[in-house]
Amino acid sequence: MKEVWVYIEQEEGKIHPVSFELLGVAQRLASDLSGRVSALLLGYKVEDIIDEIFAYGAEKIYYLDHQVLSYYRHIPYVKGASELAKKYKPEIFLIGATPLGRDLAGGVATHLETGLTADVTELSIDSETGQLLMTRPAYGGNIMATIVCPHHRPQMATVRPRIFPVPERKSSIKGELIRESVELHEDEAKVKRLAFIPKEKAVNLEYAEVIVAGGKGIGSKDGFSLLAELAKELKGELGASRLAVEAHWIGYEHQVGQTGKTVRPKVYLAFGISGAIQHRAGMQNSDFIVAVNTDPEAPIFQIANLGIVGDWKKVAEALLFAIRKERSTDG
Amino acid sequence: MLNILVSIKQVPDTTNIRINPDTGTLIREGVPSIINPYDIVALSLAYQLKLRFKAKVTVITMGPPQAKNALKEAVEFGADRIILLCDRKFAGADTLATSYTLAEAIRFLQREELFDLFLFGKQAIDGDTAQVGPGVANRLGIPVITYVVKIENLDPIHRKIVVHRKTEKGIEVLEAPFPILLTCEKDLSPLPFVPLENILKAQRAEPETFNAEGPLSFQRDKLGLKGSPTQVKKVYTPELKRIGKIYNLDDVSLDDVVSKILDVLRERDLL
Amino acid sequence: MPLEKKGQPMGKYKYDVVIVGGGPAGLSAGIKLVEKGFKTLLIERGRFCGAKNLFGGIIYTSSIKEIVPEFPEVDNFPAERPVTEEGYFFISKDGVVKILHTKRDPKESYTALRAKFDAFLSDYAIKKGLDIAVKTRVLDLIWEANKVCGVIVDRPTSLEDKTPASIEAKVVVLAEGVNRVLTERAGLVDRTVEPSEVVLAVKEVLQLPKGEMEARLGLGENRGLAIELMGEVTLGLPGTGFLYTNKNTLSFGVGIFLNKLMDLNLKPYEILERAKALSYLRELFNGAETLEYGAHLIPEWGIKAFPKLFGNGVLVVGDAAGLVNPLFREGTNLAIYSGLMASEAIKFAFEKGDFTEKALKRYEELFKESYIYKDMLMIKDLKAILLSNSQLFQVYPELMYQICHLYFSAQGRAKRDVIREILAIIRRKRGLLGLVRDFLKLGRILW
Ligand SMILES: Cc1cc2nc3c(=O)[nH]c(=O)nc-3n(C[C@H](O)[C@H](O)[C@H](O)COP(=O)(O)OP(=O)(O)OC[C@H]3O[C@@H](n4cnc5c(N)ncnc54)[C@H](O)[C@@H]3O)c2cc1C
Ligand SMILES: Cc1cc2nc3c(=O)[nH]c(=O)nc-3n(C[C@H](O)[C@H](O)[C@H](O)COP(=O)(O)OP(=O)(O)OC[C@H]3O[C@@H](n4cnc5c(N)ncnc54)[C@H](O)[C@@H]3O)c2cc1C
Ligand SMILES: Nc1ncnc2c1ncn2[C@@H]1O[C@H](COP(=O)(O)O)[C@@H](O)[C@H]1O
């Protein structure tokens, strides 16, 4: 039976949400192939999360448990994943396009001598050939390319987080757990972790759930204090266009776009931003985009899920007021 | 002496990329070619290391004849030896074939001298794959550390290095022995203002050119398009389609739109 | 016969000649100097020669042949299309009157883009043996006694020596373009340029949907247009517009005297936007995408305000000297010729072993013998006339359109009435006397 593999990215027993998203698409792909979804789990004493993986749709889990895998390192993780893929020959192998996932995937594909498509945003099965169609942006998002891997297996891809929805959790479901072993040694790992410095909570745009962003249309530094209040109220972060950053209304670490950060919040509120391609490149994968702009022709409206033609300040003030009111009646 | 190899790629400046709407292909005309910005970081780091230690820097690239210009620019950063892998048969390579070709060439160079440090860019801005660095490391059987943001310590005597690696959750401080392959993040090294000497030297630098025939022998079926498992089936311009509703404050009330925004936030548990 | 400087330690960098600026003037001087056997360094601040330059533009074969004899039969041909038709478009609010001339010899001139053309020349020069330091800016001149004897650049000397590099030279050639900072430092001019002495040119490279440029302008393959635009394109201000066809794109721009723009408080891009809204241009550019945009000054101080062309150990060439002929759209070729003359003068100086004004005056002598000087003399009053007779830019294009409109439409009435009406328009707009006076004024320049 053809297997669609999903790599379960975990650190200290915490599963990265992208793995659930991938279990979701994998179910669709597997059903198109009349195959099944299997998960590959590498780590050290992470049994706790096995049920969780079944609950999100894995029918089988290949679990490699080893002390050398207690934290992510390239060499042992690549070795473990490659050996198991060689043994079980999956048809498709999906890995989240996170820093960790990309690091792993490049090594695994090399050992399997197969193709690897990076940073995929669309996946489907070609009904005629049964091949996996992997679509991804290239040249800074200016074009999309659909890539196939006709003669090599597995067909591998790293898939961008936040593109696919997390599937429904079905806690009752249990599948087959296969414990595997691969010979691993500490000295082969070569690289040793001396310390870990957790990210300061300062600006965490990439993983913010809400981003309140402002552009040139905000008109001044003061404008950004209003947006900051709104962001605070929503427990979100402040984002900005390059022109707003260049005007020194806000720091560079807030810039969203090609030369700034790529973000995928649940809601992106764009105030006074025209939506130039370089800005869109950094935010167009947001789940929901709200845009406020006085110019009905502004390109931002072409990707906005909710567009408001009008003055940003009126909308921002009214929204802030409404949120505060709702809060006070709640509690 | 520290022996460094830097792998660079010449890419079109994607900020200027345009698409021919009729054919969906890239218009390269008038689009300047630049060294991949992350590879500039790698070159800058090599330059800084050269200032601090005795170091020899070899720079390699695979690309069309004009990629020579990227190598010349590398000489401004103090490259002592520049190598161009250039052949029709290399063309159309995906990351697997690229890493094969680069790794073979590096192996060939290592018959003469072993490298301690391999510097790659985090990713190339044309394809954004970030796969070639790890690919080469695996082929050479050496460890790789991706997304390096800082060199904390480099000890040429004990032949080891301590670096900071950026992850989603923070910074990992990692120690590794030589040889090691690093992929460079933006902040790793400032851009040096190189001396006039280097600028003048770069102007007349000519790379050594390797092709499919020699000086090393490649397995033909692993090169270029032939050696690439992935194939581009279709290329198109992402269409901007109006997906949402647009309200004009001239037609609808402020309260209405605000409550619509609140609904969106509420549905997503953000209030 | 190079002379050793006494008493001073030898610098790290030593050349016979240093050239500041990698435009056509500097590059042609450089090519000629290395051909003559002088060790020459050209310094250009851009990423490559041509990177910082904006250009309309036409290049002329006869002048290029002086430095690249095999032109136009060269690899990596640096131009766009041969100019097969040249002329004037008089643009009024309602339409256009075109005067087009088909050229006999299509190889005489070509449309070109500077980034490509200068890069070609610099590759050629490097092959000939010219040293070129790009991405490097000359900060200042080095003096010894009263003589320029080198330059200081912004880059450090070497890995070990962080001080700004200084480069010794017997002669420094200033080819720095219109922004003539070092020419002032060299004491060759006694004042800075005034806004009334320069034209601000704004230019766009536009791309039409495939095949549209050819269709709209009636162009065949390997045919090219070079058009001067008069009238409303400059909002009736003293200046002109231009339209050149490149291989797949159009160069379109407008140049207006800077003082007029400052008076009206107009921003460069506003001029272009307004021009592009005129009916004829709107149709022509419909659906066009702007690929590049830039602004640049054109020196039009003319011969009356020329700098001194030579000093002790220093020469000025090209735009820095003010060598453009706006009436005949010549600039690159004058830059090239001045580079040639500079190289001749430098050769003369080396033969004499004298790098002071006395020997370098040779450059001015050569200049005064050239056709350039005669042309510059001829147009010496042009700027003043243009600046004080704005009717030339406002009235005539409009007048021409109105007249043509009447003349070329069968209106179902007696032609004598039509002619009367035409005369009435002329009288109203300018007066017959005014007309005659304007033509005399312009005529006086040319004869
Ligand atoms: C190489 C390169 C890289 C770049 N990288 C980035 C990047 O990473 N990120 C980025 O953002 N940009 C980037 N840019 C710049 C980008 O091209 C745009 O210039 C920039 O995004 C525009 O910022 P803006 O939308 O704030 O400003 P503008 O384009 O000036 O838009 C302002 C908008 O505000 C609206 N407005 C004005 N007043 C009001 C009001 N009272 N209420 C509501 N709306 C109002 C206007 O209608 C207008 O649409 C890059 C450009 C280049 C060339
Ligand atoms: C819009 C426009 C259209 C034109 N159209 C035509 C045309 O159709 N035909 C024609 O013949 N002419 C045309 N010209 C004029 C022509 O381009 C110029 O006359 C010619 O380029 C002058 O050459 P140059 O070498 O003197 O100066 P430039 O080409 O200006 O070169 C000067 C160079 O010096 C460099 N530089 C300056 N200072 C320093 C420093 N301190 N250190 C290092 N480098 C420095 C600059 O970066 C520049 O590259 C046009 C000009 C413009 C602006
Ligand atoms: N053709 C090439 N020649 C040399 N180095 C390359 C080439 N392609 C990629 N690289 C290196 O691999 C890095 C990552 O590229 P990529 O995997 O294409 O995103 C680049 O930053 C370069 O250091």
Short mmCIF file of C-alpha atoms in Angstrom, two decimals, chain A residues 9 11 16 71-72 74-75 78 98-100 102-103 106-107 109-111 113-118 122 126 133 135-136 138-152 190-199 207 209-210 234 252 258-259 266-267 269 278 280 287-288 290 296 301-311 314-315 318-319 322-323 326-327, chain B residues 12 14-15 17-19 24-26 28 94-96 99 123 125-131 134-139 141-147 162 164-177 180 186 222 228-238 240-250 254-255 257-258 260-262 264-266 268-271:
data_model
loop_
_atom_site.label_atom_id
_atom_site.label_comp_id
_atom_site.label_asym_id
_atom_site.label_seq_id
_atom_site.Cartn_x
_atom_site.Cartn_y
_atom_site.Cartn_z
CA GLU A 9 8.58 17.85 14.08
CA GLU A 11 11.22 19.54 20.26
CA HIS A 16 5.12 21.83 15.84
CA TYR A 71 17.57 17.30 20.70
CA TYR A 72 17.69 18.00 17.00
CA HIS A 74 21.51 17.15 11.59
CA ILE A 75 23.57 14.00 11.31
CA VAL A 78 19.12 12.62 8.84
CA THR A 98 10.49 25.29 9.23
CA PRO A 99 14.17 25.96 9.89
CA LEU A 100 14.44 22.53 11.46
CA ARG A 102 14.43 22.39 5.92
CA ASP A 103 17.69 21.45 7.59
CA GLY A 106 18.03 18.66 2.51
CA GLY A 107 20.08 15.92 4.11
CA ALA A 109 16.82 13.83 0.08
CA THR A 110 20.53 13.66 -0.62
CA HIS A 111 20.85 10.25 1.02
CA GLU A 113 19.04 10.52 -4.02
CA THR A 114 15.57 11.82 -4.70
CA GLY A 115 14.02 15.17 -5.61
CA LEU A 116 13.02 17.65 -2.94
CA THR A 117 10.72 20.56 -3.60
CA ALA A 118 11.15 23.40 -1.14
CA GLU A 122 -0.07 23.72 -2.91
CA ASP A 126 -2.31 14.39 -10.86
CA LEU A 133 2.02 18.11 -8.05
CA THR A 135 3.45 24.14 -6.34
CA ARG A 136 5.68 26.77 -4.83
CA ALA A 138 9.90 31.35 -6.74
CA TYR A 139 11.82 34.52 -7.47
CA GLY A 140 10.58 36.30 -4.39
CA GLY A 141 6.98 35.29 -4.99
CA ASN A 142 6.90 36.78 -8.46
CA ILE A 143 6.10 33.47 -10.07
CA MET A 144 4.62 30.13 -9.09
CA ALA A 145 6.10 26.88 -10.29
CA THR A 146 4.48 23.46 -10.27
CA ILE A 147 7.09 20.78 -9.79
CA VAL A 148 6.92 17.02 -10.22
CA CYS A 149 9.30 14.21 -9.40
CA PRO A 150 8.33 11.51 -11.88
CA HIS A 151 11.03 8.85 -11.63
CA HIS A 152 12.29 8.93 -8.05
CA LYS A 190 29.81 15.78 15.73
CA VAL A 191 27.88 18.88 16.76
CA LYS A 192 27.18 19.52 20.44
CA ARG A 193 24.73 21.95 21.97
CA LEU A 194 26.38 24.06 24.65
CA ALA A 195 23.49 26.31 25.50
CA PHE A 196 20.14 27.57 24.36
CA ILE A 197 19.08 31.18 24.50
CA PRO A 198 15.30 31.41 24.21
CA LYS A 199 13.96 34.18 22.04
CA TYR A 207 4.39 33.82 15.00
CA GLU A 209 -1.63 35.56 15.80
CA VAL A 210 -2.70 39.11 15.12
CA LEU A 234 -5.55 42.26 20.67
CA TYR A 252 13.07 47.97 11.35
CA GLN A 258 10.41 40.75 1.10
CA THR A 259 13.18 42.55 2.92
CA LYS A 266 -4.65 34.58 11.81
CA VAL A 267 -5.62 38.18 11.14
CA LEU A 269 -4.92 44.36 9.78
CA GLN A 278 7.29 43.44 -1.92
CA ARG A 280 2.49 41.37 -0.10
CA ASP A 287 -5.30 33.60 7.16
CA PHE A 288 -7.41 36.72 6.98
CA VAL A 290 -8.35 43.30 6.68
CA PRO A 296 -10.17 52.00 -3.74
CA PHE A 301 -7.65 45.26 -1.78
CA GLN A 302 -6.94 42.50 -4.25
CA ILE A 303 -5.74 40.22 -1.51
CA ALA A 304 -7.86 41.55 1.33
CA ASN A 305 -10.60 39.32 2.67
CA LEU A 306 -12.28 42.37 4.10
CA GLY A 307 -11.56 45.73 2.55
CA ILE A 308 -12.63 49.09 3.82
CA VAL A 309 -12.31 52.17 1.67
CA GLY A 310 -11.91 55.02 4.08
CA ASP A 311 -9.72 56.83 6.57
CA LYS A 314 -11.56 56.57 11.95
CA VAL A 315 -11.65 52.81 11.63
CA ALA A 318 -13.75 52.98 16.36
CA LEU A 319 -12.33 49.48 16.50
CA ALA A 322 -15.49 48.74 20.35
CA ILE A 323 -12.96 46.22 21.62
CA GLU A 326 -16.66 44.51 24.63
CA ARG A 327 -13.94 43.74 27.16
CA PRO B 12 18.92 37.76 -10.85
CA THR B 14 14.59 39.40 -7.69
CA THR B 15 13.46 42.84 -6.63
CA ILE B 17 12.05 40.54 -11.66
CA ARG B 18 9.24 40.90 -14.10
CA ILE B 19 7.13 38.33 -15.80
CA GLY B 24 4.56 33.53 -18.05
CA THR B 25 8.34 33.48 -18.34
CA LEU B 26 10.90 35.62 -16.60
CA ARG B 28 15.74 38.75 -17.62
CA ASP B 94 18.05 21.04 -9.39
CA THR B 95 19.43 21.01 -5.86
CA LEU B 96 20.36 17.33 -5.98
CA SER B 99 25.05 19.50 -4.73
CA GLN B 123 19.52 30.10 0.70
CA ILE B 125 17.00 34.20 -3.39
CA ASP B 126 15.95 32.86 -6.78
CA GLY B 127 14.88 29.43 -5.62
CA ASP B 128 14.83 29.95 -1.85
CA THR B 129 15.43 26.25 -1.29
CA ALA B 130 18.17 26.23 1.35
CA GLN B 131 18.97 22.68 0.23
CA PRO B 134 23.06 20.52 3.58
CA GLY B 135 23.21 18.49 0.37
CA VAL B 136 26.91 19.15 -0.15
CA ALA B 137 27.69 18.45 3.50
CA ASN B 138 25.98 15.08 3.33
CA ARG B 139 27.79 14.15 0.16
CA GLY B 141 30.21 13.36 4.96
CA ILE B 142 30.83 16.41 7.12
CA PRO B 143 28.60 18.07 9.70
CA VAL B 144 26.52 21.08 8.74
CA ILE B 145 25.10 23.89 10.83
CA THR B 146 22.39 25.91 9.09
CA TYR B 147 21.14 29.44 9.88
CA VAL B 162 31.39 27.62 18.46
CA HIS B 164 25.03 30.61 17.27
CA ARG B 165 22.30 29.05 15.21
CA LYS B 166 18.91 30.67 14.84
CA THR B 167 15.92 28.42 15.40
CA GLU B 168 12.25 29.25 15.69
CA LYS B 169 12.42 29.34 19.45
CA GLY B 170 15.71 31.07 20.01
CA ILE B 171 19.42 30.68 19.60
CA GLU B 172 21.29 27.41 19.88
CA VAL B 173 24.93 27.66 20.89
CA LEU B 174 26.68 24.81 19.11
CA GLU B 175 30.19 23.48 19.14
CA ALA B 176 31.63 21.53 16.25
CA PRO B 177 35.02 20.30 15.08
CA ILE B 180 32.31 21.97 9.19
CA LYS B 186 21.90 37.87 7.19
CA LYS B 222 24.06 12.89 -12.32
CA SER B 228 17.67 16.26 -11.63
CA PRO B 229 14.80 14.22 -10.23
CA THR B 230 12.51 17.23 -10.04
CA GLN B 231 11.00 18.74 -13.14
CA VAL B 232 9.23 22.01 -13.56
CA LYS B 233 5.87 21.16 -15.06
CA LYS B 234 4.36 24.59 -15.20
CA VAL B 235 5.27 28.18 -14.39
CA TYR B 236 2.71 30.89 -13.96
CA THR B 237 2.20 34.30 -12.45
CA PRO B 238 0.21 34.24 -9.24
CA LEU B 240 -4.42 38.54 -7.82
CA LYS B 241 -8.01 37.72 -7.45
CA ARG B 242 -10.35 39.74 -5.40
CA ILE B 243 -11.22 37.28 -2.74
CA GLY B 244 -12.93 39.45 -0.24
CA LYS B 245 -15.62 42.04 0.05
CA ILE B 246 -14.86 45.73 -0.15
CA TYR B 247 -16.94 48.24 1.76
CA ASN B 248 -16.79 51.95 1.19
CA LEU B 249 -17.29 54.15 4.21
CA ASP B 250 -19.26 56.46 1.96
CA LEU B 254 -18.48 52.88 10.51
CA ASP B 255 -20.31 50.76 13.09
CA VAL B 257 -17.54 47.70 9.34
CA VAL B 258 -16.23 47.67 12.88
CA LYS B 260 -17.56 42.98 10.77
CA ILE B 261 -13.97 43.18 11.96
CA LEU B 262 -15.04 42.16 15.44
CA VAL B 264 -13.63 38.09 12.20
CA LEU B 265 -11.64 38.39 15.43
CA ARG B 266 -14.28 36.62 17.46
CA ARG B 268 -10.82 33.16 15.49
CA ASP B 269 -10.86 33.42 19.27
CA LEU B 270 -8.82 36.56 19.25
CA LEU B 271 -10.97 38.73 21.40
#
